[in-house]
């Protein structure tokens, strides 16, 4: 990598697999369950988190030496909330349609524990550039899992991907439905998202057994 | 570096400073963008009303409103009359679409207040549409919509929207496949009002039967669907006395 030193590149690649925020740090599970019934929602949420976490990590990192430790969590919360509200207002004024798509996610971003988790664990102790990379890396790691879950839930639950009927029409009985296949409506509910996360964790630890915790 | 950031004085000063800075910034931003946002909302209302009566740029499977630039002229072209119903009194008012349904519903809690009910009369290719705005509660937040009826009180089109329903589940009330099911549905059984229910266990998933007062509900969005059915029943009922005078 020309642009990034080896250490910096690790900040981006680590969270993608071996230090994934969802499957290993167990952060951001709630939103991974809540909004992954469709692939599109997963992607939108991932982009929103990428933006807020990248920017938020830089802001917190710049302020890290002047934040009083007693109220640091409140300060972090204010930074996230402010960023999200600014984005929301600007979108409402200049890209109204986009803001309609995103409006539901605003509240979810503020409460997403990945953001607070990375502020607390990384940005408070590292410089802005590193924090920025860490933010990007972690939100990409988050995105990977979200998109995998969204892919399977939408495919098996509704038989569509990004709204396209890839398996045929369940009502007209075309495509695979002609052979008696049925959508599994259970995939649309939160419990199956949790089970999907479980399966991903299982596969990941099977592939890389160093990740298994000793007890 | 000397760590004096733990002292109480510093903490209090920092908190005060931060609140001032953030508060000023957000207040400034909100007030400077206020007009633009209000204008966007007004345009959206016009687009939604037109959408319900079938004036839109939908293509097979996609959902598209009348373009932002044309909405003003299209709105005045297709919406021939806007009326406000107050009890027995019906007045014409060209700004009826700006009436805030939320405020009206809140004021109507006082018994002496007669609720203002806006209704939009549209005309497309010689056919009359009566568009009823409505507002209700979903799972997390408000839901609202516009229902276009013909003079036989058969649904000709709807548009629904929401403030914060679950993405991928309840939020699908604004998807074509859900809204299109309402087209052709009846709301009256002879003379009795039935409304339309988003029903689970519907034996009619293709929605062939238009007089069963049911459309297929969205899997995983029970509460949103129930809220929507309740909204349709409650708000259409308020307009019923007036709407029945149209039916000949």
mmCIF file of C-alpha atoms in Angstrom, chain A residues 38-186:
data_model
loop_
_atom_site.group_PDB
_atom_site.id
_atom_site.type_symbol
_atom_site.label_atom_id
_atom_site.label_comp_id
_atom_site.label_asym_id
_atom_site.label_seq_id
_atom_site.Cartn_x
_atom_site.Cartn_y
_atom_site.Cartn_z
ATOM 1 C CA UNK A 38 -34.228 -5.937 3.170
ATOM 2 C CA UNK A 39 -30.903 -5.585 1.407
ATOM 3 C CA UNK A 40 -31.577 -1.972 0.479
ATOM 4 C CA UNK A 41 -32.135 -0.916 4.084
ATOM 5 C CA UNK A 42 -28.901 -2.673 5.078
ATOM 6 C CA UNK A 43 -26.944 -0.760 2.468
ATOM 7 C CA UNK A 44 -28.457 2.610 3.349
ATOM 8 C CA UNK A 45 -27.741 2.054 7.025
ATOM 9 C CA UNK A 46 -24.161 1.025 6.261
ATOM 10 C CA UNK A 47 -23.492 4.183 4.272
ATOM 11 C CA UNK A 48 -25.034 6.351 6.984
ATOM 12 C CA UNK A 49 -22.906 4.718 9.675
ATOM 13 C CA UNK A 50 -19.785 5.009 7.508
ATOM 14 C CA UNK A 51 -20.310 8.733 7.272
ATOM 15 C CA UNK A 52 -21.150 9.378 10.920
ATOM 16 C CA UNK A 53 -18.497 7.078 12.362
ATOM 17 C CA UNK A 54 -15.724 8.376 10.092
ATOM 18 C CA UNK A 55 -16.499 11.990 10.869
ATOM 19 C CA UNK A 56 -17.383 11.443 14.518
ATOM 20 C CA UNK A 57 -14.143 9.614 15.237
ATOM 21 C CA UNK A 58 -12.178 12.562 13.840
ATOM 22 C CA UNK A 59 -14.122 15.121 15.872
ATOM 23 C CA UNK A 60 -13.757 13.147 19.095
ATOM 24 C CA UNK A 61 -10.091 12.518 18.411
ATOM 25 C CA UNK A 62 -9.449 16.244 17.905
ATOM 26 C CA UNK A 63 -11.190 16.979 21.182
ATOM 27 C CA UNK A 64 -9.665 14.074 23.093
ATOM 28 C CA UNK A 65 -7.305 16.187 25.214
ATOM 29 C CA UNK A 66 -9.863 18.697 26.329
ATOM 30 C CA UNK A 67 -12.830 16.430 27.088
ATOM 31 C CA UNK A 68 -13.334 16.114 30.858
ATOM 32 C CA UNK A 69 -13.295 12.392 31.587
ATOM 33 C CA UNK A 70 -16.278 12.614 33.951
ATOM 34 C CA UNK A 71 -18.660 13.636 31.227
ATOM 35 C CA UNK A 72 -16.976 12.065 28.213
ATOM 36 C CA UNK A 73 -19.903 9.784 27.372
ATOM 37 C CA UNK A 74 -22.299 12.722 27.330
ATOM 38 C CA UNK A 75 -19.890 14.667 25.144
ATOM 39 C CA UNK A 76 -19.678 11.732 22.724
ATOM 40 C CA UNK A 77 -23.445 11.497 22.615
ATOM 41 C CA UNK A 78 -23.734 15.204 21.847
ATOM 42 C CA UNK A 79 -21.195 14.933 19.047
ATOM 43 C CA UNK A 80 -23.055 12.054 17.363
ATOM 44 C CA UNK A 81 -26.443 13.663 17.834
ATOM 45 C CA UNK A 82 -25.225 16.996 16.456
ATOM 46 C CA UNK A 83 -23.617 15.396 13.413
ATOM 47 C CA UNK A 84 -26.715 13.382 12.643
ATOM 48 C CA UNK A 85 -29.054 16.358 13.042
ATOM 49 C CA UNK A 86 -26.869 18.547 10.824
ATOM 50 C CA UNK A 87 -26.856 15.897 8.113
ATOM 51 C CA UNK A 88 -30.601 15.436 8.461
ATOM 52 C CA UNK A 89 -31.344 19.168 8.213
ATOM 53 C CA UNK A 90 -29.082 19.710 5.234
ATOM 54 C CA UNK A 91 -30.565 16.734 3.408
ATOM 55 C CA UNK A 92 -34.103 17.928 4.157
ATOM 56 C CA UNK A 93 -33.309 21.285 2.619
ATOM 57 C CA UNK A 94 -31.263 20.212 -0.390
ATOM 58 C CA UNK A 95 -31.987 16.545 -1.072
ATOM 59 C CA UNK A 96 -35.485 16.024 0.260
ATOM 60 C CA UNK A 97 -36.115 12.654 -1.387
ATOM 61 C CA UNK A 98 -32.914 11.200 0.020
ATOM 62 C CA UNK A 99 -33.785 12.492 3.468
ATOM 63 C CA UNK A 100 -37.127 10.678 3.249
ATOM 64 C CA UNK A 101 -35.280 7.420 2.698
ATOM 65 C CA UNK A 102 -32.884 8.126 5.546
ATOM 66 C CA UNK A 103 -35.260 9.624 8.099
ATOM 67 C CA UNK A 104 -35.975 6.301 9.750
ATOM 68 C CA UNK A 105 -32.308 5.627 10.244
ATOM 69 C CA UNK A 106 -31.466 8.862 12.041
ATOM 70 C CA UNK A 107 -32.597 7.644 15.439
ATOM 71 C CA UNK A 108 -30.966 4.288 14.871
ATOM 72 C CA UNK A 109 -27.609 5.880 14.088
ATOM 73 C CA UNK A 110 -27.527 7.915 17.293
ATOM 74 C CA UNK A 111 -28.208 4.857 19.417
ATOM 75 C CA UNK A 112 -25.887 2.577 17.472
ATOM 76 C CA UNK A 113 -23.399 1.264 19.999
ATOM 77 C CA UNK A 114 -20.681 0.823 17.352
ATOM 78 C CA UNK A 115 -20.342 4.575 17.256
ATOM 79 C CA UNK A 116 -20.071 5.083 21.006
ATOM 80 C CA UNK A 117 -17.941 1.968 21.261
ATOM 81 C CA UNK A 118 -15.335 3.196 18.772
ATOM 82 C CA UNK A 119 -15.285 6.711 20.253
ATOM 83 C CA UNK A 120 -14.629 5.262 23.667
ATOM 84 C CA UNK A 121 -12.201 2.528 22.669
ATOM 85 C CA UNK A 122 -10.228 4.236 19.924
ATOM 86 C CA UNK A 123 -10.811 7.891 19.155
ATOM 87 C CA UNK A 124 -10.223 9.020 22.750
ATOM 88 C CA UNK A 125 -6.708 7.582 22.670
ATOM 89 C CA UNK A 126 -5.530 8.118 19.093
ATOM 90 C CA UNK A 127 -4.871 10.883 16.600
ATOM 91 C CA UNK A 128 -7.388 12.089 14.015
ATOM 92 C CA UNK A 129 -5.978 10.281 10.945
ATOM 93 C CA UNK A 130 -5.805 6.924 12.716
ATOM 94 C CA UNK A 131 -9.244 7.484 14.180
ATOM 95 C CA UNK A 132 -10.625 8.268 10.771
ATOM 96 C CA UNK A 133 -9.214 5.003 9.385
ATOM 97 C CA UNK A 134 -10.527 3.119 12.383
ATOM 98 C CA UNK A 135 -13.970 4.627 11.816
ATOM 99 C CA UNK A 136 -13.973 3.687 8.153
ATOM 100 C CA UNK A 137 -12.662 0.193 8.882
ATOM 101 C CA UNK A 138 -15.213 -0.537 11.551
ATOM 102 C CA UNK A 139 -18.146 0.772 9.585
ATOM 103 C CA UNK A 140 -17.051 -1.339 6.608
ATOM 104 C CA UNK A 141 -16.856 -4.368 8.882
ATOM 105 C CA UNK A 142 -20.331 -3.524 10.105
ATOM 106 C CA UNK A 143 -21.500 -3.093 6.509
ATOM 107 C CA UNK A 144 -20.187 -6.504 5.455
ATOM 108 C CA UNK A 145 -22.193 -8.310 8.126
ATOM 109 C CA UNK A 146 -25.298 -6.185 7.558
ATOM 110 C CA UNK A 147 -25.236 -6.868 3.853
ATOM 111 C CA UNK A 148 -24.740 -10.617 4.335
ATOM 112 C CA UNK A 149 -27.691 -10.770 6.745
ATOM 113 C CA UNK A 150 -29.816 -8.518 4.554
ATOM 114 C CA UNK A 151 -29.033 -10.653 1.517
ATOM 115 C CA UNK A 152 -30.165 -13.897 3.121
ATOM 116 C CA UNK A 153 -33.158 -12.459 4.923
ATOM 117 C CA UNK A 154 -34.528 -10.770 1.827
ATOM 118 C CA UNK A 155 -33.766 -13.729 -0.440
ATOM 119 C CA UNK A 156 -35.256 -16.392 1.813
ATOM 120 C CA UNK A 157 -37.938 -14.243 3.436
ATOM 121 C CA UNK A 158 -39.393 -12.366 0.477
ATOM 122 C CA UNK A 159 -37.753 -14.102 -2.497
ATOM 123 C CA UNK A 160 -36.426 -10.760 -3.735
ATOM 124 C CA UNK A 161 -33.115 -8.900 -3.830
ATOM 125 C CA UNK A 162 -33.177 -5.087 -3.765
ATOM 126 C CA UNK A 163 -36.861 -5.475 -4.613
ATOM 127 C CA UNK A 164 -36.307 -7.573 -7.759
ATOM 128 C CA UNK A 165 -38.125 -10.869 -7.833
ATOM 129 C CA UNK A 166 -35.094 -13.099 -8.378
ATOM 130 C CA UNK A 167 -36.875 -16.318 -7.479
ATOM 131 C CA UNK A 168 -39.999 -15.731 -9.536
ATOM 132 C CA UNK A 169 -43.437 -14.580 -8.477
ATOM 133 C CA UNK A 170 -44.879 -16.303 -5.373
ATOM 134 C CA UNK A 171 -48.468 -15.444 -6.289
ATOM 135 C CA UNK A 172 -48.351 -16.284 -9.985
ATOM 136 C CA UNK A 173 -46.284 -19.400 -9.137
ATOM 137 C CA UNK A 174 -43.463 -18.800 -11.572
ATOM 138 C CA UNK A 175 -39.720 -19.504 -11.188
ATOM 139 C CA UNK A 176 -38.849 -21.759 -8.250
ATOM 140 C CA UNK A 177 -42.341 -21.274 -6.838
ATOM 141 C CA UNK A 178 -43.603 -23.470 -9.670
ATOM 142 C CA UNK A 179 -41.870 -26.396 -7.930
ATOM 143 C CA UNK A 180 -43.673 -25.795 -4.649
ATOM 144 C CA UNK A 181 -41.062 -23.557 -3.016
ATOM 145 C CA UNK A 182 -42.439 -21.157 -0.417
ATOM 146 C CA UNK A 183 -40.963 -18.021 1.122
ATOM 147 C CA UNK A 184 -40.002 -18.420 4.750
ATOM 148 C CA UNK A 185 -41.825 -15.544 6.415
ATOM 149 C CA UNK A 186 -39.969 -16.262 9.639
#
